[in-house]
Coordinates of C-alpha atoms in Angstrom, one line a residue:
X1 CA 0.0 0.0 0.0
X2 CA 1.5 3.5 -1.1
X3 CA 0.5 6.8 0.5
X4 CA 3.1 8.5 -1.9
X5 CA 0.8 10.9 -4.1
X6 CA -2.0 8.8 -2.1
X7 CA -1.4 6.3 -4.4
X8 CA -3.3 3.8 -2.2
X9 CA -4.2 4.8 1.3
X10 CA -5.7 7.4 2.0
X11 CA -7.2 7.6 -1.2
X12 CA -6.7 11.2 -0.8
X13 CA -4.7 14.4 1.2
X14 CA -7.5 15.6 3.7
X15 CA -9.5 12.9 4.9
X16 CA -11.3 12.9 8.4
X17 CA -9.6 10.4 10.7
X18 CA -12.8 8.4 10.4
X19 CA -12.5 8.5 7.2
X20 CA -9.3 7.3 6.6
X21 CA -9.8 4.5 9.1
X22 CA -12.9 3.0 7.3
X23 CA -10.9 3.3 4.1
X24 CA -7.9 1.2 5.6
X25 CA -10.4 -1.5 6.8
X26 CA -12.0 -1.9 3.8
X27 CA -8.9 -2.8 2.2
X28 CA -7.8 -4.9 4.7
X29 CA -11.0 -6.9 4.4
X30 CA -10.7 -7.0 0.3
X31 CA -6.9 -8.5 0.6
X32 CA -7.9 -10.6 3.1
X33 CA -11.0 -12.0 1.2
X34 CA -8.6 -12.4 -1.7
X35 CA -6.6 -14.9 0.3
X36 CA -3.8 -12.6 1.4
X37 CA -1.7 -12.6 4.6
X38 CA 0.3 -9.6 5.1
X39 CA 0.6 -6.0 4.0
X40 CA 3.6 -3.8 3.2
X41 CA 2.1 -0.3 3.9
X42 CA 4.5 2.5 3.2
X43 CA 5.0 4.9 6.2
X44 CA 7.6 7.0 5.9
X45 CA 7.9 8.2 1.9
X46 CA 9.7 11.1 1.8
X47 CA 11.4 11.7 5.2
X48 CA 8.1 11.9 6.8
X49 CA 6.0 10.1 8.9
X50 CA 2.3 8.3 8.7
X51 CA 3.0 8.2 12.8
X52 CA 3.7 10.7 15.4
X53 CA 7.5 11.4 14.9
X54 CA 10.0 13.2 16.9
X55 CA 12.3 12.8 13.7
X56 CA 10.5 13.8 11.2
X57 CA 7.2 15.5 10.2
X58 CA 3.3 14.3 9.2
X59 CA 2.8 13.6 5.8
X60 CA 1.6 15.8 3.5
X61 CA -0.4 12.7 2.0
X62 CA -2.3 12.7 5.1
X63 CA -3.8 15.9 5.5
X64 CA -2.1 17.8 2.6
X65 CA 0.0 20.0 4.9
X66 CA 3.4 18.5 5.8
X67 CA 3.5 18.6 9.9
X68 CA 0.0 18.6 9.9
X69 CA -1.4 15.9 12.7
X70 CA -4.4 13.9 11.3
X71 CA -8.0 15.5 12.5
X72 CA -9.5 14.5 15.2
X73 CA -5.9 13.2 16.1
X74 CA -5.0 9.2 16.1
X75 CA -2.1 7.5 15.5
X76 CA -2.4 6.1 12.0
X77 CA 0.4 3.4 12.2
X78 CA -0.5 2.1 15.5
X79 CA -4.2 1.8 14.1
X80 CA -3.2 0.1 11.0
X81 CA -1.2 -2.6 12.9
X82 CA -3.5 -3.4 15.0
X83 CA -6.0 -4.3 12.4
X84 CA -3.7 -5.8 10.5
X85 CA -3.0 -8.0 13.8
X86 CA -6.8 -8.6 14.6
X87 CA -6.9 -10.7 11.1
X88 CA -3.8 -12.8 12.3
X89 CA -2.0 -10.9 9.1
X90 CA 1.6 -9.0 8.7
X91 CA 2.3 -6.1 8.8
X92 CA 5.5 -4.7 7.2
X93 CA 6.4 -0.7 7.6
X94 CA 7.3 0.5 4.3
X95 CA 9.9 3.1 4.1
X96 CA 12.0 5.3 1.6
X97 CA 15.5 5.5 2.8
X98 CA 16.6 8.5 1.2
X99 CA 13.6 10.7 -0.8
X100 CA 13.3 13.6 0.6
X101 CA 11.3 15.9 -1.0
X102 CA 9.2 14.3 -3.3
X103 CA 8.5 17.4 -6.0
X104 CA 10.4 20.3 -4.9
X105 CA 8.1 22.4 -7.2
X106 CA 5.0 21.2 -5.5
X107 CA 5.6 19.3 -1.9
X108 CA 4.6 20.7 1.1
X109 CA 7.2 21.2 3.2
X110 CA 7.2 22.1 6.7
X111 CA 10.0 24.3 8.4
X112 CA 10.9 21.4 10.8
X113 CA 11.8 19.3 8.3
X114 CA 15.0 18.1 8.0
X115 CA 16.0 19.8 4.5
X116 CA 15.4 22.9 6.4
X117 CA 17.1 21.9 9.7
X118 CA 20.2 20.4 7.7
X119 CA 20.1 21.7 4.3
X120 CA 23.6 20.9 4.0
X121 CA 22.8 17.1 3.8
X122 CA 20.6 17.0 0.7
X123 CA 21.4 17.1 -3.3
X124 CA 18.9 17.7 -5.8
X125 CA 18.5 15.7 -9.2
X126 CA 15.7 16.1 -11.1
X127 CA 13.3 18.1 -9.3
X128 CA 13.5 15.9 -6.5
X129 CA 15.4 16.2 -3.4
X130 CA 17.8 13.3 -1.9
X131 CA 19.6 13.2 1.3
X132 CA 23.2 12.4 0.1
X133 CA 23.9 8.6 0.8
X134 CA 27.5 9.1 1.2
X135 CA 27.3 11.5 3.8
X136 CA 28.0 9.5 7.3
X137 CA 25.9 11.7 9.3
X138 CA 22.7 11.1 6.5
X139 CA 23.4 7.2 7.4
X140 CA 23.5 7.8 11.1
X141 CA 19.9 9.6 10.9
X142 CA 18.2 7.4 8.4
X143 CA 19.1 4.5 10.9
X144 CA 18.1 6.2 14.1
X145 CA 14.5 7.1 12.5
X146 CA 14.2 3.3 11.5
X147 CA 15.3 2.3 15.5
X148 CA 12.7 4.4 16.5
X149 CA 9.9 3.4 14.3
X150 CA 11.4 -0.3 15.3
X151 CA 11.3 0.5 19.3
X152 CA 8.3 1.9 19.2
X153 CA 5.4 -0.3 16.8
X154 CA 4.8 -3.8 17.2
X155 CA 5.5 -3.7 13.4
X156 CA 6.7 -7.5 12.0
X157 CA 9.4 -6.2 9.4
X158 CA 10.6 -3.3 8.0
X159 CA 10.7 -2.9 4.0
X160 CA 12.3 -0.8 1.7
X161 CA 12.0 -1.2 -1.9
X162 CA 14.4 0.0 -4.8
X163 CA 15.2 3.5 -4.4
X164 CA 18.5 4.0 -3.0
X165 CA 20.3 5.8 -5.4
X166 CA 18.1 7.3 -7.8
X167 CA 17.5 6.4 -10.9
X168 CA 19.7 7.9 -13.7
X169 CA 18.0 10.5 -15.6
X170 CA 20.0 10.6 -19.2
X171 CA 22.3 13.5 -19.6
X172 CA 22.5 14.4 -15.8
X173 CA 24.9 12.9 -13.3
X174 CA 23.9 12.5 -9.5
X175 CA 25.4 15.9 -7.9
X176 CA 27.9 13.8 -5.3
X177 CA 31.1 14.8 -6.2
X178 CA 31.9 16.4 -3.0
X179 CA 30.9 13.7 -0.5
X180 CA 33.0 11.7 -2.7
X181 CA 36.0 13.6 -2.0
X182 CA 35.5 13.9 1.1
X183 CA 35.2 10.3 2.0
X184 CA 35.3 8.3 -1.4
X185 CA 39.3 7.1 0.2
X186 CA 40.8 6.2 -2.9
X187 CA 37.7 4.1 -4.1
X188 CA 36.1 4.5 -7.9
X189 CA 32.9 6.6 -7.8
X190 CA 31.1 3.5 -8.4
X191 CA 32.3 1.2 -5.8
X192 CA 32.3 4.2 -3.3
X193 CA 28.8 4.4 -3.9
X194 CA 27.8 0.8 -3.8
X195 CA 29.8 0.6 -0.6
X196 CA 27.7 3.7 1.2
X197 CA 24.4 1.7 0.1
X198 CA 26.1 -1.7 1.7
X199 CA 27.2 0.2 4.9
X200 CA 23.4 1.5 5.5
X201 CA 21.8 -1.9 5.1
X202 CA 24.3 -3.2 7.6
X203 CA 23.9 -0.4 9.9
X204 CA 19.9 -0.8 9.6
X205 CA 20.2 -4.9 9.6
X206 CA 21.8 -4.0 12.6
X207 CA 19.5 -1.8 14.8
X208 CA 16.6 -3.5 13.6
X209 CA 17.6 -6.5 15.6
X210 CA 19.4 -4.5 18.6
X211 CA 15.5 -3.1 19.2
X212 CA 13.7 -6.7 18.2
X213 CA 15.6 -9.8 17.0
X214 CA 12.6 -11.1 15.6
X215 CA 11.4 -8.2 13.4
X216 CA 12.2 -8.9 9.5
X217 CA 14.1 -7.0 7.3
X218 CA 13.4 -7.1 3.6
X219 CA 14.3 -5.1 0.4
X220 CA 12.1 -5.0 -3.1
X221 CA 14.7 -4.2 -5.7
X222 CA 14.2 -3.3 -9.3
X223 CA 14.2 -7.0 -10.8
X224 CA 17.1 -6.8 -12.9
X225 CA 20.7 -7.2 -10.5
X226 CA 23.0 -7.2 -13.6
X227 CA 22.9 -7.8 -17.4
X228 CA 24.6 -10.7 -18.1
X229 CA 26.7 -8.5 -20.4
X230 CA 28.4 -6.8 -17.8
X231 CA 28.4 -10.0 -15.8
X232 CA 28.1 -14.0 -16.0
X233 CA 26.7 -13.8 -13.2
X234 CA 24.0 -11.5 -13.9
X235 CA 20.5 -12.3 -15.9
X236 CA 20.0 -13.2 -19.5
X237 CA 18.4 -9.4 -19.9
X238 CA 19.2 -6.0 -21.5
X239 CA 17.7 -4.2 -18.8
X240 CA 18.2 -0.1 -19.5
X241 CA 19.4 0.3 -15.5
X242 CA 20.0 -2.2 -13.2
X243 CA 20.3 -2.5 -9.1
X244 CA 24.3 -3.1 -9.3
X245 CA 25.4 -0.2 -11.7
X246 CA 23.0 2.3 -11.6
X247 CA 21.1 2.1 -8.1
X248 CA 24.1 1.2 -6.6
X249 CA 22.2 -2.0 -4.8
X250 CA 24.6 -5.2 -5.0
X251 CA 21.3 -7.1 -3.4
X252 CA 23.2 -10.5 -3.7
X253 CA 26.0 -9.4 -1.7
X254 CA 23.5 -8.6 1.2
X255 CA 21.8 -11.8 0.4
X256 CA 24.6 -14.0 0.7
X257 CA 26.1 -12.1 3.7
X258 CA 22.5 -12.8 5.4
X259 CA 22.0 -8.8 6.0
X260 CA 18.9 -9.2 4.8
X261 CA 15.8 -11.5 5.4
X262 CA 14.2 -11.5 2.6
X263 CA 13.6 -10.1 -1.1
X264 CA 10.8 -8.8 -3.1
X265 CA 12.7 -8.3 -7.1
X266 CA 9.9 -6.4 -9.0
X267 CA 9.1 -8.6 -11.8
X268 CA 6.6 -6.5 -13.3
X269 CA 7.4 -7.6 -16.7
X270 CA 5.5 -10.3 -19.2
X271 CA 6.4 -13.3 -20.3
X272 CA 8.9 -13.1 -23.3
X273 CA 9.2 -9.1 -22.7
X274 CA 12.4 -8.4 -24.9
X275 CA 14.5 -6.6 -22.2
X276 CA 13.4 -8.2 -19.1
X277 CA 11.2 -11.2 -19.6
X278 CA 9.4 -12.7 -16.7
X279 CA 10.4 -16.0 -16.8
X280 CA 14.5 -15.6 -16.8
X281 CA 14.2 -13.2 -14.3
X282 CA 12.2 -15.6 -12.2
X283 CA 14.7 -18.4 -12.8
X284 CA 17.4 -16.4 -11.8
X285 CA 16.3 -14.9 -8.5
X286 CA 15.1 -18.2 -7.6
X287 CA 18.5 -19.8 -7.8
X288 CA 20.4 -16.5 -6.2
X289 CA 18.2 -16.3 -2.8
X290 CA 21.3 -17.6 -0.9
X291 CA 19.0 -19.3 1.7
X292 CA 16.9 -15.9 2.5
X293 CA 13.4 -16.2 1.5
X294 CA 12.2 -14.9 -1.7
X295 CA 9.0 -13.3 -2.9
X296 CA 8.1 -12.9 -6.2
X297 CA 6.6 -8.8 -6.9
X298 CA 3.8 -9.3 -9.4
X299 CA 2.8 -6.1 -11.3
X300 CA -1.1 -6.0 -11.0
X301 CA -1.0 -2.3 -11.8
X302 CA 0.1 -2.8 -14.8
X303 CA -3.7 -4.3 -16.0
X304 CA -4.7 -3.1 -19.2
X305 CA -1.8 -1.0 -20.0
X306 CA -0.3 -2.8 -23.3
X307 CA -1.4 -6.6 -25.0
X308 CA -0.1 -8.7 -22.7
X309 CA -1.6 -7.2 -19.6
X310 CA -5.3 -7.4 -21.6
X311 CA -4.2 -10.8 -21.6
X312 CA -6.6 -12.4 -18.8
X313 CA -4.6 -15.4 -18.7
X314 CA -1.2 -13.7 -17.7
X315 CA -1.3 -13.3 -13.5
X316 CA -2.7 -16.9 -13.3
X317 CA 0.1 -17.8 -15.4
X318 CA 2.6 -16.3 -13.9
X319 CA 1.5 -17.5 -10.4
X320 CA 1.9 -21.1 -11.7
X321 CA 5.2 -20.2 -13.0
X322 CA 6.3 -18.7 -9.0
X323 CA 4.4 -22.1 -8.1
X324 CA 7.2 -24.4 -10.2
X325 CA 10.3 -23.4 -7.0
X326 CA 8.8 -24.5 -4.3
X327 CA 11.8 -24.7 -2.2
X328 CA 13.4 -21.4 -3.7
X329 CA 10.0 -18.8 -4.1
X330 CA 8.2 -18.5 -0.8
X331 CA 5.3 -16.5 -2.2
X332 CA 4.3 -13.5 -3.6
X333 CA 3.8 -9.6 -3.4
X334 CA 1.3 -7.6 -5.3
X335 CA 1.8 -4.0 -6.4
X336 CA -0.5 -2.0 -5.7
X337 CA -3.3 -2.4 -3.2
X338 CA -5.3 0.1 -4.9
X339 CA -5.2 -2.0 -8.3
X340 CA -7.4 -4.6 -7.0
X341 CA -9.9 -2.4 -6.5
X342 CA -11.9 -2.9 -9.7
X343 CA -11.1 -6.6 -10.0
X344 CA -9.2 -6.6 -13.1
X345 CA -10.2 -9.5 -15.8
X346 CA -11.5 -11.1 -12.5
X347 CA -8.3 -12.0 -10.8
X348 CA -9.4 -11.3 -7.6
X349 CA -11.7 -14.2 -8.4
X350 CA -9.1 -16.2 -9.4
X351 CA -7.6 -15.8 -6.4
X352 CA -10.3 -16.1 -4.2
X353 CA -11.3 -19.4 -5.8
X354 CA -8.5 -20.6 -7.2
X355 CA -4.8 -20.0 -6.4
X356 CA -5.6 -18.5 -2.8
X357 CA -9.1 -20.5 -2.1
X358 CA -7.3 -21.9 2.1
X359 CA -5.5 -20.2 4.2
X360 CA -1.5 -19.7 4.0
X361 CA 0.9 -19.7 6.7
X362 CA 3.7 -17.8 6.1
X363 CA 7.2 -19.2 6.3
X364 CA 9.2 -19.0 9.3
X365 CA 12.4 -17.7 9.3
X366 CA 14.6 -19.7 11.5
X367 CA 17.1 -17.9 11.9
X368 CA 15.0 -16.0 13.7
X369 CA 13.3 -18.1 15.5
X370 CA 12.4 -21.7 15.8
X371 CA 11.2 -22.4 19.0
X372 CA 7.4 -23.9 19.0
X373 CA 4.5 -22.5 20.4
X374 CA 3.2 -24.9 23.0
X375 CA 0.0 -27.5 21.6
X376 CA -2.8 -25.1 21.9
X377 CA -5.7 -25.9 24.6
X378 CA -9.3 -26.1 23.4
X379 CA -12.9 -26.8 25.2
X380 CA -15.6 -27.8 22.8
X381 CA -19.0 -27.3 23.0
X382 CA -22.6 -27.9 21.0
X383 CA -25.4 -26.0 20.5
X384 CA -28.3 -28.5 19.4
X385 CA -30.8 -25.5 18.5
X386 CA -27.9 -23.9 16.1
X387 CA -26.5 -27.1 14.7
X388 CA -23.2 -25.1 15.9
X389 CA -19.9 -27.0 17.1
X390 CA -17.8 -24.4 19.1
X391 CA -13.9 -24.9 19.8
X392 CA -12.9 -22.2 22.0
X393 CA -9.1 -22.1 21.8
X394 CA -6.4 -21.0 24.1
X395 CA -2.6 -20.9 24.8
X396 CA -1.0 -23.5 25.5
X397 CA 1.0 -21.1 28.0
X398 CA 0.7 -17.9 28.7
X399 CA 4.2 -17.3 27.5
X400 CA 3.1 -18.0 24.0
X401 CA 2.8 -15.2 21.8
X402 CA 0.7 -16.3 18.8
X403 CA -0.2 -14.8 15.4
X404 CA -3.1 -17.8 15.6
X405 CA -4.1 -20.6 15.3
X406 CA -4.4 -23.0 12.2
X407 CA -7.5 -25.8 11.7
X408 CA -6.7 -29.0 9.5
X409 CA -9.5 -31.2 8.5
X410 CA -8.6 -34.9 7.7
X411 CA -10.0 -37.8 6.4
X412 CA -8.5 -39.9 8.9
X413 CA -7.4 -39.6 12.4
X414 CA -4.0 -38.8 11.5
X415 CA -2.7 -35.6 10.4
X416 CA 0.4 -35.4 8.3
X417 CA 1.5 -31.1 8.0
X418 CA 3.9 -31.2 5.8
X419 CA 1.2 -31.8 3.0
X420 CA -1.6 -30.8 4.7
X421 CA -3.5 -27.5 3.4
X422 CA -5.2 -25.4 6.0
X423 CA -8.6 -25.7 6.2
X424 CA -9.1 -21.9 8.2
X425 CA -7.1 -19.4 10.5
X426 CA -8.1 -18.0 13.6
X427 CA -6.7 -15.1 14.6
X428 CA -5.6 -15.4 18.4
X429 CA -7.7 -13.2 20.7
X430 CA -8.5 -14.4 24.4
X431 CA -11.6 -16.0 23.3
X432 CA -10.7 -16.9 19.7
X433 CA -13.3 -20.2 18.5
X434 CA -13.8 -22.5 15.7
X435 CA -17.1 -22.8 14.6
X436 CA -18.9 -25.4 12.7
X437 CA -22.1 -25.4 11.5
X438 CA -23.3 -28.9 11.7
X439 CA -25.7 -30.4 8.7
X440 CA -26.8 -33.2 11.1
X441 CA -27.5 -33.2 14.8
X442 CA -25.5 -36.1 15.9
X443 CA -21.9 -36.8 14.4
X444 CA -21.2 -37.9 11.2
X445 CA -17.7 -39.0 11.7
X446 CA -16.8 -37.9 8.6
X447 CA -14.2 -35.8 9.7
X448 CA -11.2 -35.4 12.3
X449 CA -10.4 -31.5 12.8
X450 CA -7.1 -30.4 14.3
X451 CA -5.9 -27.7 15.8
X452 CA -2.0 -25.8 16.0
X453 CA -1.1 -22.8 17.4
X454 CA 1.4 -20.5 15.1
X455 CA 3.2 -18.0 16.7
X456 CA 4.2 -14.3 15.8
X457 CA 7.0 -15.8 14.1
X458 CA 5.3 -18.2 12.4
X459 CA 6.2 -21.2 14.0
X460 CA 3.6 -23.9 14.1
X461 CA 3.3 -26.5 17.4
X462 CA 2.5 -29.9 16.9
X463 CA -1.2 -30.5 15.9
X464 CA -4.0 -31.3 18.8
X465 CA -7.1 -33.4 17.5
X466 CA -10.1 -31.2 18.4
X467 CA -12.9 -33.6 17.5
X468 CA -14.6 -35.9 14.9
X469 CA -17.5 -35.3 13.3

């Protein structure tokens, strides 16, 4: 979900508080109708803040004046999680490292923003304004507003997608020439540069995990790493810019070093598209994860825009494609929330009945964690008026912290999870219940439910039999 330009949420600058609330809810409740578990909502796009900040202002995408606190006042981020919690999905704070201001002919700026407080750490290329990635003191307060952001929210990852250095607009070179002599040490411009992006991550990796060792960290570069003609190791593509050489963004370094949890390439591209076709690029991220997980950025937005988008068949196809690495794709991310809206060639039907029709658990990370929840507790009971089975669930100990918990249905009174699909999720609340409406009023004994708790790291206990019927 973008809130740069209002791209997604809020749909617009302006909006009441209640407004803006209902709005989020309603697209929580469309993603999670369409069989989605987690959303990446982007908080902080332009050194700014969806949140109450002592870094950094209120965005101007919220009430359309920079510094401007939402009306009546709430907390937007602290909202969003926790409805994002309440349906037992992610949530993943979405944040530009170094966009400042995102049209210096028409942002709103307000005077305590940092361009005004620090003007001396910013460069301007292209009408938009950067903080200046080599600058040591930019990398020192980029990190402290993620800490704090971290320390603060029960958030489950922080994201940032592609823009690091900006991309190259033809003709103009990126205005860092005296950072670089200043601290480029000897270094080519280039490697200086790809080394100021590397430091950051590290830096961030690092104080994301200082504040909560669980929380994620994940990146959503551009899809292309390099051309294979600059590199064997790089893609069978003539991408125009690419992460390595022109964002400065050598992704596989951070994936093999483990700085990073996971990745999100946008492959936004067709099938067969000349310069970048879908299916290389999804070969070749999927054999250069290093062990991280990897998520596959599908470009719903594009819908409609040339042939192959009008091409119904095209999402469902490349889902199945993702579908073929099992062990190396982990899922999927869409871009953008907003696109879904008008169900495009009916996708969010294909998902709902097709692709996405149970419930997905999302991959633990266990380098993060891999202890298991304890075997969830459960008291069942029957209401004969209703035809309703309820199975009230509960922790297993109170020291559990739990996302949910999953319900398998089996033919038999054995339950095997590795190939099991789940039949629904409960998000955990102190009374959370499965319910079954019954067709008959005694037991059919058609059917053996179970029950596992998954905790907030998505670790899964060993199934519990809740009952027969």
């Amino acid at each position: 979900m973008a809130s740069v330009e209002n791209i997604d949420w809020p749909s617009k600058r302006g909006l009441a508080a209640d407004s803006q609330r209902a709005e989020f809810i309603r697209l929580l409740e469309m993603h999670q109708r369409n069989g989605l578990n987690a959303v990446i909502v982007q908080v902080r796009p332009a050194a700014d803040a969806l949140y109450p900040s002592s870094y950094e202002p209120w965005s101007e995408w919220l009430s359309g004046t920079q510094g401007k606190a939402p009306s009546p006042y709430y907390d937007p981020l602290e909202f969003m999680i926790e409805e994002t919690h309440k349906r037992g999905m992610e949530f993943h704070a979405w944040c530009n490292p170094y966009r400042a201001i995102y049209s210096i002919a028409k942002s709103s700026v307000s005077p305590s923003h940092i361009t005004r407080t620090h003007p001396e750490w910013f460069l301007t290329y292209g009408g938009t304004r950067y903080f200046d990635p080599g600058n040591k003191e930019v990398q020192d307060w980029v990190t402290q507003v993620i800490r704090d952001i971290v320390h603060r929210y029960n958030i489950d990852a922080i994201h940032f997608d592609d823009y690091f250095y900006p991309y190259r607009i033809p003709g103009k070179e990126f205005p860092d020439d005296a950072s670089f002599s200043k601290y480029g040490n000897g270094m080519s411009k280039e490697d200086w540069r790809r080394s100021n992006v590397d430091s950051i991550i590290v830096s961030l990796g690092q104080v994301i995990k200082e504040e909560k060792r669980t929380c994620k960290f994940g990146i959503s570069p551009f899809g292309v790493w390099r051309n294979i003609a600059r590199d064997t190791a790089g893609s069978e593509t003539q991408a125009g810019q690419t992460n390595y050489d022109d964002l400065y963004a050598d992704i596989l370094l951070w994936l093999k070093n483990g700085w990073i949890d996971y990745v999100v390439p946008q492959l936004y591209w067709e099938f067969g598209f000349r310069h970048a076709p879908y299916e290389v690029l999804l070969d070749w991220w999927a054999r250069h994860s290093f062990g991280r997980q990897c998520y596959i950025g599908l470009g719903i937005f594009k819908a409609g825009t040339n042939p192959a988008w009008r091409d119904k068949t095209l999402l469902p196809r490349e889902i199945q494609a993702y579908r073929n690495y099992p062990g190396e794709v982990q899922g999927a991310v869409y871009f953008s929330s907003s696109s879904f809206a008008s169900n495009p060639y009916g996708w969010n039907d294909s998902l709902r009945q097709h692709y996405y029709s149970y419930p997905a658990l999302i991959p633990p990370m266990p380098w993060l964690d891999s202890v298991q929840p304890h075997e969830p507790v459960s008291r069942n009971e029957y209401n004969r008026k209703d035809s309703l089975l309820t199975a009230w669930l509960g922790k297993g100990s109170a020291d559990d912290n739990l996302r949910g918990f999953a319900i398998y249905r089996s033919a038999s009174p054995t339950l095997d999870l590795d190939s099991a699909h789940v039949f629904q999720f409960v998000p955990y609340d102190p009374v959370a219940a499965f319910e079954l409406k019954t067709a008959l009023p005694q037991p059919s004994k058609g059917a053996w439910y179970f029950v596992t708790a998954v905790s907030t790291t998505n670790v899964e206990s060993p199934p519990v039999q809740l009952f027969n019927w």
